[in-house]
Coordinates of C-alpha atoms and ligand atoms in Angstrom, one line a residue:
M125 CA 269.8 150.2 53.7
I126 CA 267.8 148.3 51.1
K127 CA 264.3 148.8 49.8
D128 CA 261.8 146.5 48.1
K129 CA 259.6 147.2 45.1
L130 CA 257.0 148.9 47.4
N131 CA 259.7 151.0 49.0
R132 CA 259.8 149.0 52.3
K133 CA 262.9 148.6 54.3
F134 CA 264.3 145.4 55.7
E135 CA 264.6 145.8 59.5
Y136 CA 263.1 142.9 61.1
L137 CA 263.7 139.1 61.0
R138 CA 261.5 136.5 62.5
I139 CA 263.4 133.2 63.0
S140 CA 261.7 129.9 63.5
V141 CA 264.3 127.9 65.4
T142 CA 262.3 124.6 65.3
D143 CA 259.2 123.4 63.5
K144 CA 258.3 121.2 66.5
C145 CA 255.9 122.1 69.3
N146 CA 254.6 120.6 72.5
Y147 CA 251.2 122.1 71.8
R148 CA 248.6 121.4 69.1
C149 CA 246.6 124.7 68.7
I150 CA 243.7 124.2 66.3
Y151 CA 244.6 127.3 64.3
C152 CA 248.2 126.4 63.9
M153 CA 249.1 122.7 64.3
P154 CA 245.8 120.7 64.4
K155 CA 246.5 117.4 66.0
D156 CA 244.9 115.2 63.3
I157 CA 247.5 116.6 60.8
F158 CA 250.5 117.1 63.1
G159 CA 250.2 113.6 64.5
S160 CA 252.8 110.8 64.9
K161 CA 253.2 110.4 61.2
Y162 CA 254.0 114.0 60.4
Q163 CA 257.5 114.6 59.0
F164 CA 259.2 117.3 61.0
L165 CA 262.6 118.6 60.1
R166 CA 265.5 116.3 61.0
K167 CA 267.9 117.6 63.6
S168 CA 270.7 117.7 61.0
E169 CA 268.6 120.0 58.8
L170 CA 268.3 122.7 61.5
L171 CA 270.5 125.7 61.3
S172 CA 273.0 125.6 64.2
Y173 CA 273.2 128.6 66.5
E174 CA 276.5 129.6 64.9
E175 CA 274.9 129.6 61.5
I176 CA 271.9 131.7 62.7
I177 CA 274.3 134.2 64.3
K178 CA 276.2 134.3 61.0
V179 CA 273.0 135.1 59.1
A180 CA 272.2 137.9 61.5
K181 CA 275.7 139.4 61.2
T182 CA 275.5 139.3 57.4
L183 CA 272.0 140.8 57.3
K184 CA 272.8 143.6 59.8
P185 CA 274.4 146.0 57.2
F186 CA 271.2 145.7 55.1
G187 CA 269.3 147.4 58.0
L188 CA 268.4 144.5 60.3
K189 CA 267.6 145.9 63.8
K190 CA 265.2 143.4 65.4
I191 CA 265.0 139.6 65.6
R192 CA 262.2 137.6 67.1
L193 CA 262.8 133.9 67.9
T194 CA 259.7 131.8 67.3
G195 CA 258.7 128.5 65.9
G196 CA 257.2 125.9 66.6
E197 CA 258.0 126.3 70.2
P198 CA 261.4 128.1 70.5
L199 CA 262.0 127.0 74.0
L200 CA 262.2 123.4 72.8
R201 CA 265.7 124.2 71.4
K202 CA 268.3 123.5 74.1
N203 CA 270.1 126.5 75.7
I204 CA 268.4 129.0 73.5
E205 CA 270.0 131.6 75.7
R206 CA 273.3 130.8 74.0
L207 CA 271.8 131.9 70.7
I208 CA 270.4 135.0 72.3
N209 CA 273.8 135.9 73.7
G210 CA 275.4 135.5 70.2
L211 CA 272.8 137.6 68.5
K212 CA 273.2 140.4 71.0
K213 CA 276.9 140.4 71.7
D214 CA 278.4 139.0 68.5
A215 CA 275.9 140.0 65.8
L216 CA 275.1 143.2 67.7
I217 CA 271.3 143.1 67.0
E218 CA 269.6 146.0 68.8
K219 CA 266.5 144.0 69.9
V220 CA 266.1 140.3 70.4
M221 CA 262.7 139.0 71.4
I222 CA 260.9 135.7 71.8
T223 CA 257.4 134.5 71.3
T224 CA 256.6 131.4 73.3
N225 CA 253.6 129.4 74.5
G226 CA 255.1 129.8 78.0
S227 CA 254.8 126.2 79.0
L228 CA 258.6 125.8 79.6
L229 CA 259.2 129.2 81.2
T230 CA 260.5 128.3 84.7
K231 CA 262.0 131.1 86.8
N232 CA 265.5 129.8 86.2
K233 CA 265.0 129.8 82.5
L234 CA 263.7 133.4 82.7
I235 CA 266.8 134.5 84.6
A236 CA 269.1 132.8 82.1
L237 CA 267.2 134.5 79.2
K238 CA 267.5 137.9 80.8
E239 CA 271.1 137.5 81.7
N240 CA 272.0 136.6 78.1
G241 CA 270.4 139.8 76.8
L242 CA 266.8 138.9 75.8
D243 CA 264.9 142.2 75.5
S244 CA 261.3 141.1 75.8
I245 CA 258.9 138.1 75.9
T246 CA 255.6 137.6 74.2
I247 CA 253.4 134.7 75.6
S248 CA 250.6 133.2 73.7
L249 CA 247.5 132.5 75.8
D250 CA 244.0 132.2 74.3
S251 CA 241.9 131.5 77.3
L252 CA 241.9 131.1 81.1
S253 CA 239.1 128.5 81.1
Q254 CA 240.3 124.9 81.0
R255 CA 237.2 124.0 79.0
V256 CA 237.8 126.6 76.2
G257 CA 241.5 125.9 76.4
N258 CA 240.9 122.3 75.7
I259 CA 239.0 123.2 72.5
M260 CA 241.7 125.6 71.3
N261 CA 244.5 123.4 72.2
P262 CA 244.1 119.9 73.6
I263 CA 247.4 120.0 75.4
N264 CA 247.5 123.2 77.5
N265 CA 248.5 124.3 80.9
S266 CA 247.0 127.7 81.3
N267 CA 247.4 127.8 85.1
F268 CA 251.2 127.3 84.8
V269 CA 251.3 129.9 82.0
S270 CA 249.4 132.5 84.0
E271 CA 251.9 132.1 86.8
A272 CA 254.8 132.4 84.3
I273 CA 253.3 135.7 83.2
N274 CA 253.8 137.1 86.7
D275 CA 257.4 135.8 86.7
V276 CA 258.1 137.5 83.3
I277 CA 256.8 140.8 84.7
D278 CA 259.0 140.4 87.8
I279 CA 262.1 139.8 85.7
F280 CA 261.5 141.8 82.5
G281 CA 259.3 144.5 83.9
S282 CA 256.4 143.8 81.4
V283 CA 255.1 141.2 79.0
K284 CA 253.0 141.0 75.9
I285 CA 250.2 138.4 75.6
N286 CA 249.0 137.1 72.2
M287 CA 245.4 135.9 72.1
V288 CA 244.0 134.6 68.8
V289 CA 240.3 135.2 68.9
M290 CA 238.1 132.7 67.1
K291 CA 234.4 133.3 66.7
E292 CA 232.2 131.2 69.1
I293 CA 235.2 129.4 70.4
N294 CA 237.0 131.8 72.7
D295 CA 235.3 135.2 72.1
K296 CA 233.7 134.9 75.5
E297 CA 237.2 134.8 77.1
I298 CA 238.0 138.4 76.0
I299 CA 236.6 140.0 79.2
P300 CA 237.9 137.4 81.7
M301 CA 241.4 137.8 80.2
I302 CA 241.2 141.6 80.6
N303 CA 239.9 141.2 84.2
R304 CA 242.6 138.8 85.1
F305 CA 245.4 141.0 84.0
I306 CA 243.9 144.5 84.4
D307 CA 246.4 145.8 86.9
K308 CA 249.6 144.2 85.5
K309 CA 252.2 145.7 83.2
I310 CA 250.8 143.9 80.2
E311 CA 249.9 144.5 76.6
L312 CA 247.1 142.1 75.7
R313 CA 247.1 141.7 71.9
F314 CA 243.9 140.4 70.2
I315 CA 244.9 138.7 67.0
E316 CA 242.5 138.0 64.1
Y317 CA 242.6 134.4 63.1
M318 CA 244.7 134.2 59.9
D319 CA 244.7 131.9 56.9
V320 CA 248.3 130.9 57.3
G321 CA 249.3 127.5 55.9
E322 CA 247.1 124.8 54.4
S323 CA 246.2 122.7 57.4
N324 CA 244.0 124.8 59.8
N325 CA 240.9 124.7 57.5
W326 CA 240.6 128.5 57.9
S327 CA 237.3 130.1 57.1
L328 CA 236.3 133.8 57.3
E329 CA 233.4 132.6 59.4
N330 CA 235.7 131.8 62.3
V331 CA 237.3 135.2 62.3
F332 CA 236.3 137.4 65.2
T333 CA 237.3 140.9 63.9
S334 CA 239.1 143.5 65.9
K335 CA 236.0 145.7 65.5
E336 CA 233.9 143.0 67.2
T337 CA 236.5 142.6 70.0
K338 CA 236.7 146.3 70.5
S339 CA 232.9 146.6 70.7
I340 CA 232.7 143.9 73.4
I341 CA 235.4 145.6 75.5
G342 CA 233.7 149.0 75.0
K343 CA 230.6 147.7 76.9
Y344 CA 232.7 147.2 80.0
F345 CA 235.6 149.7 79.8
N346 CA 236.6 153.1 78.4
L347 CA 239.2 152.7 75.7
K348 CA 241.6 155.5 74.8
K349 CA 243.7 155.3 71.7
L350 CA 247.4 155.5 72.2
P351 CA 249.7 157.0 69.5
D352 CA 250.7 154.7 66.7
L353 CA 254.3 153.7 66.8
I354 CA 256.3 153.7 63.5
D355 CA 256.1 150.3 61.8
S356 CA 253.8 148.8 64.4
T357 CA 251.4 146.2 63.2
S358 CA 249.0 146.8 66.0
E359 CA 246.7 149.6 67.2
K360 CA 247.1 150.2 71.0
W361 CA 244.6 151.4 73.4
S362 CA 244.6 152.1 77.2
I363 CA 241.8 150.9 79.4
D364 CA 240.5 153.5 81.9
D365 CA 243.3 154.1 84.4
H366 CA 244.7 150.6 84.4
T367 CA 248.2 149.5 83.6
L368 CA 247.0 146.9 81.1
N369 CA 246.9 148.1 77.6
V370 CA 245.1 146.3 74.8
A371 CA 246.2 146.0 71.2
F372 CA 244.5 144.8 68.0
I373 CA 246.3 143.0 65.2
S374 CA 243.9 143.1 62.3
S375 CA 245.7 141.3 59.5
I376 CA 242.4 140.2 58.0
S377 CA 240.2 143.3 58.4
K378 CA 242.9 146.0 58.2
P379 CA 246.1 144.7 56.7
F380 CA 249.4 146.5 57.2
C381 CA 251.4 145.3 54.2
S382 CA 252.5 148.8 53.2
E383 CA 254.5 149.0 56.5
C384 CA 255.9 145.4 56.3
N385 CA 259.6 145.5 57.0
R386 CA 260.0 141.9 58.0
G387 CA 261.5 138.7 56.5
R388 CA 261.2 135.2 57.9
L389 CA 263.7 132.4 58.3
S390 CA 262.7 128.8 58.8
A391 CA 264.6 126.4 61.0
N392 CA 266.2 124.8 58.0
G393 CA 267.4 128.1 56.5
N394 CA 264.7 129.0 54.0
F395 CA 264.0 132.7 53.8
Y396 CA 260.5 134.0 53.0
T397 CA 259.6 137.5 52.1
C398 CA 256.0 137.1 53.4
L399 CA 254.1 135.1 55.9
F400 CA 251.8 133.8 53.1
S401 CA 254.6 133.1 50.6
G402 CA 255.1 129.6 49.2
K403 CA 258.5 130.6 47.7
P404 CA 261.6 129.8 49.8
Y405 CA 265.0 131.4 49.2
N406 CA 267.6 128.9 50.3
F407 CA 269.9 130.6 52.7
S408 CA 271.5 127.4 54.0
N409 CA 273.3 127.1 50.6
Y410 CA 275.2 130.2 51.6
F411 CA 275.6 129.7 55.3
R412 CA 276.4 126.0 55.4
N413 CA 279.0 126.2 52.6
E414 CA 281.9 128.6 53.2
E415 CA 282.8 128.9 49.5
S416 CA 279.6 130.6 48.5
S417 CA 279.4 133.1 51.3
L418 CA 281.0 135.8 49.2
S419 CA 278.1 136.0 46.8
F420 CA 275.4 136.2 49.5
D421 CA 275.2 140.0 49.5
N422 CA 274.3 140.2 45.9
Y423 CA 271.8 137.4 46.2
F424 CA 270.1 139.0 49.2
K425 CA 270.0 142.4 47.4
Q426 CA 268.1 140.8 44.6
V427 CA 265.7 138.9 46.8
W428 CA 264.7 142.0 48.8
S429 CA 264.7 144.5 45.9
N430 CA 262.4 142.2 43.9
R431 CA 260.0 141.7 46.8
N432 CA 256.4 142.9 46.1
D433 CA 254.4 140.8 48.5
Q434 CA 251.2 142.2 49.9
Y435 CA 249.1 139.1 50.4
S436 CA 246.8 140.5 53.1
Q437 CA 246.1 143.7 51.2
L438 CA 245.2 141.7 48.1
R439 CA 243.0 139.3 50.1
L440 CA 240.7 142.2 50.8
I441 CA 240.0 142.7 47.1
T442 CA 240.4 139.2 45.6
K443 CA 239.4 135.9 47.1
P444 CA 242.6 133.7 47.6
N445 CA 242.6 130.9 45.0
K446 CA 242.6 127.7 47.1
D447 CA 243.6 125.5 44.2
K448 CA 246.7 127.5 43.4
S449 CA 248.0 128.2 46.9
N450 CA 250.8 126.3 48.5
K451 CA 251.3 128.3 51.6
V452 CA 253.9 127.3 54.1
E453 CA 252.7 126.3 57.7
M454 CA 252.9 128.8 60.5
S455 CA 255.1 126.4 62.6
H456 CA 257.6 126.2 59.8
I457 CA 257.8 129.9 58.8
G458 CA 257.4 131.2 62.4
G459 CA 254.4 133.3 63.5
Ligands
SAM1941 N1 254.8 128.5 69.9 C1 255.0 129.8 70.1 C2 253.7 130.5 70.5 O1 252.7 129.9 70.4 O2 253.8 131.6 71.1 C3 255.6 130.6 68.9 C4 255.1 130.2 67.6 S1 253.4 130.6 67.2 C5 253.3 130.1 65.5 C6 253.5 132.4 67.1 C7 252.2 133.1 67.2 O3 251.5 132.8 66.1 C8 251.4 132.7 68.4 O4 251.1 133.9 69.2 C9 250.2 132.1 67.8 O5 249.0 132.4 68.6 C10 250.1 132.8 66.5 N2 249.3 132.1 65.5 C11 249.5 130.8 65.1 N3 248.7 130.5 64.1 C12 247.9 131.5 63.9 C13 246.8 131.8 63.0 N4 246.3 130.9 62.2 N5 246.2 133.1 63.1 C14 246.7 134.0 63.9 N6 247.7 133.8 64.8 C15 248.3 132.6 64.8
SF4_1942 FE1 252.6 125.5 69.0 FE2 252.6 128.1 69.0 FE3 251.5 126.8 67.0 FE4 250.3 126.7 69.3 S1 250.7 128.5 68.1 S2 250.7 125.0 68.0 S3 252.0 126.8 70.7 S4 253.7 126.8 67.5
SF4_1943 FE1 253.9 141.4 55.4 FE2 253.0 139.5 53.8 FE3 251.8 140.0 56.2 FE4 251.5 141.7 54.1 S1 250.8 139.7 54.2 S2 252.0 142.2 56.3 S3 253.6 141.5 53.1 S4 253.9 139.3 55.9

């Protein structure tokens, strides 16, 4: 067990398995920046599945319990079920999860993911309306994704849906999304639009806060608070007697840095101690080069015990300095 400067454990690793994506969401990979000239990582730079499994095995004694595979779009990596299998059966990670835009989730893929030990799936879906979908993400296929959501429930029992809410863009979609999924085993998570990276042109004016979302929902439904789970980054609420629960992730209006037990690994093996950090720790030096693997434990001890990140908490009291920031993109660090 290891603790950082703010007494936070290391229990959770989010791994971006690719920085590429087949979507271009405006809040993450706007198409004018992530166009044909954008330099994505080369294939040879990506950590192999064997290397990722080795990282997980090495980090487990430090307290690592959960891994989330993300990206970019994680399902663009071929046979990701092979990685999942290794993380569960070889690295013995308690919980392996995935966050995906759902566009590649066929039934066969879902069965393969389940058979290889995947514990749960989170699908990102910001709107049901094609018109709004087109503004949020010029390439989208919300009909296919809505169907995939049903298949995930059939195979995994339940599903989480991430919806990033942007003011005057998709805030009118909150109630239609609830109505569509109201009697399904779903946790619908409303996420405040975050200032991750440098390319989404983030402004506080585009943030639709959890308070605003809750107040809209309150006009149509009775919300009842559910108990807070340890280390959870969201507040969960039930809706009348329905099976759908809603959750609010309020990293702008109500940050949760004091509970943050997570690290992030980019597809090319850079470790970051915070979503908003511009400082990579190069793990690939250790995992691509057998000779240095012995010293990794000491290196990681130092990295985590010196960690004092609390970007979102500080954002509340000081305005982020635009000139000085060099934040890494969401698609690189993994959302
Ligand atoms: N491509 C996959 C997907 O969209 O689910 C996985 C990667 S994506 C970066 C992971 C999550 O980050 C998604 O749920 C996405 O909506 C969220 N996300 C991306 N940019 C964001 C932003 N600026 N603010 C809040 N959430 C964001
Ligand atoms: Fe792709 Fe996910 Fe980013 Fe959208 S949020 S552009 S689907 S990585
Ligand atoms: Fe964790 Fe950084 Fe997010 Fe705070 S801002 S919750 S430290 S990732």
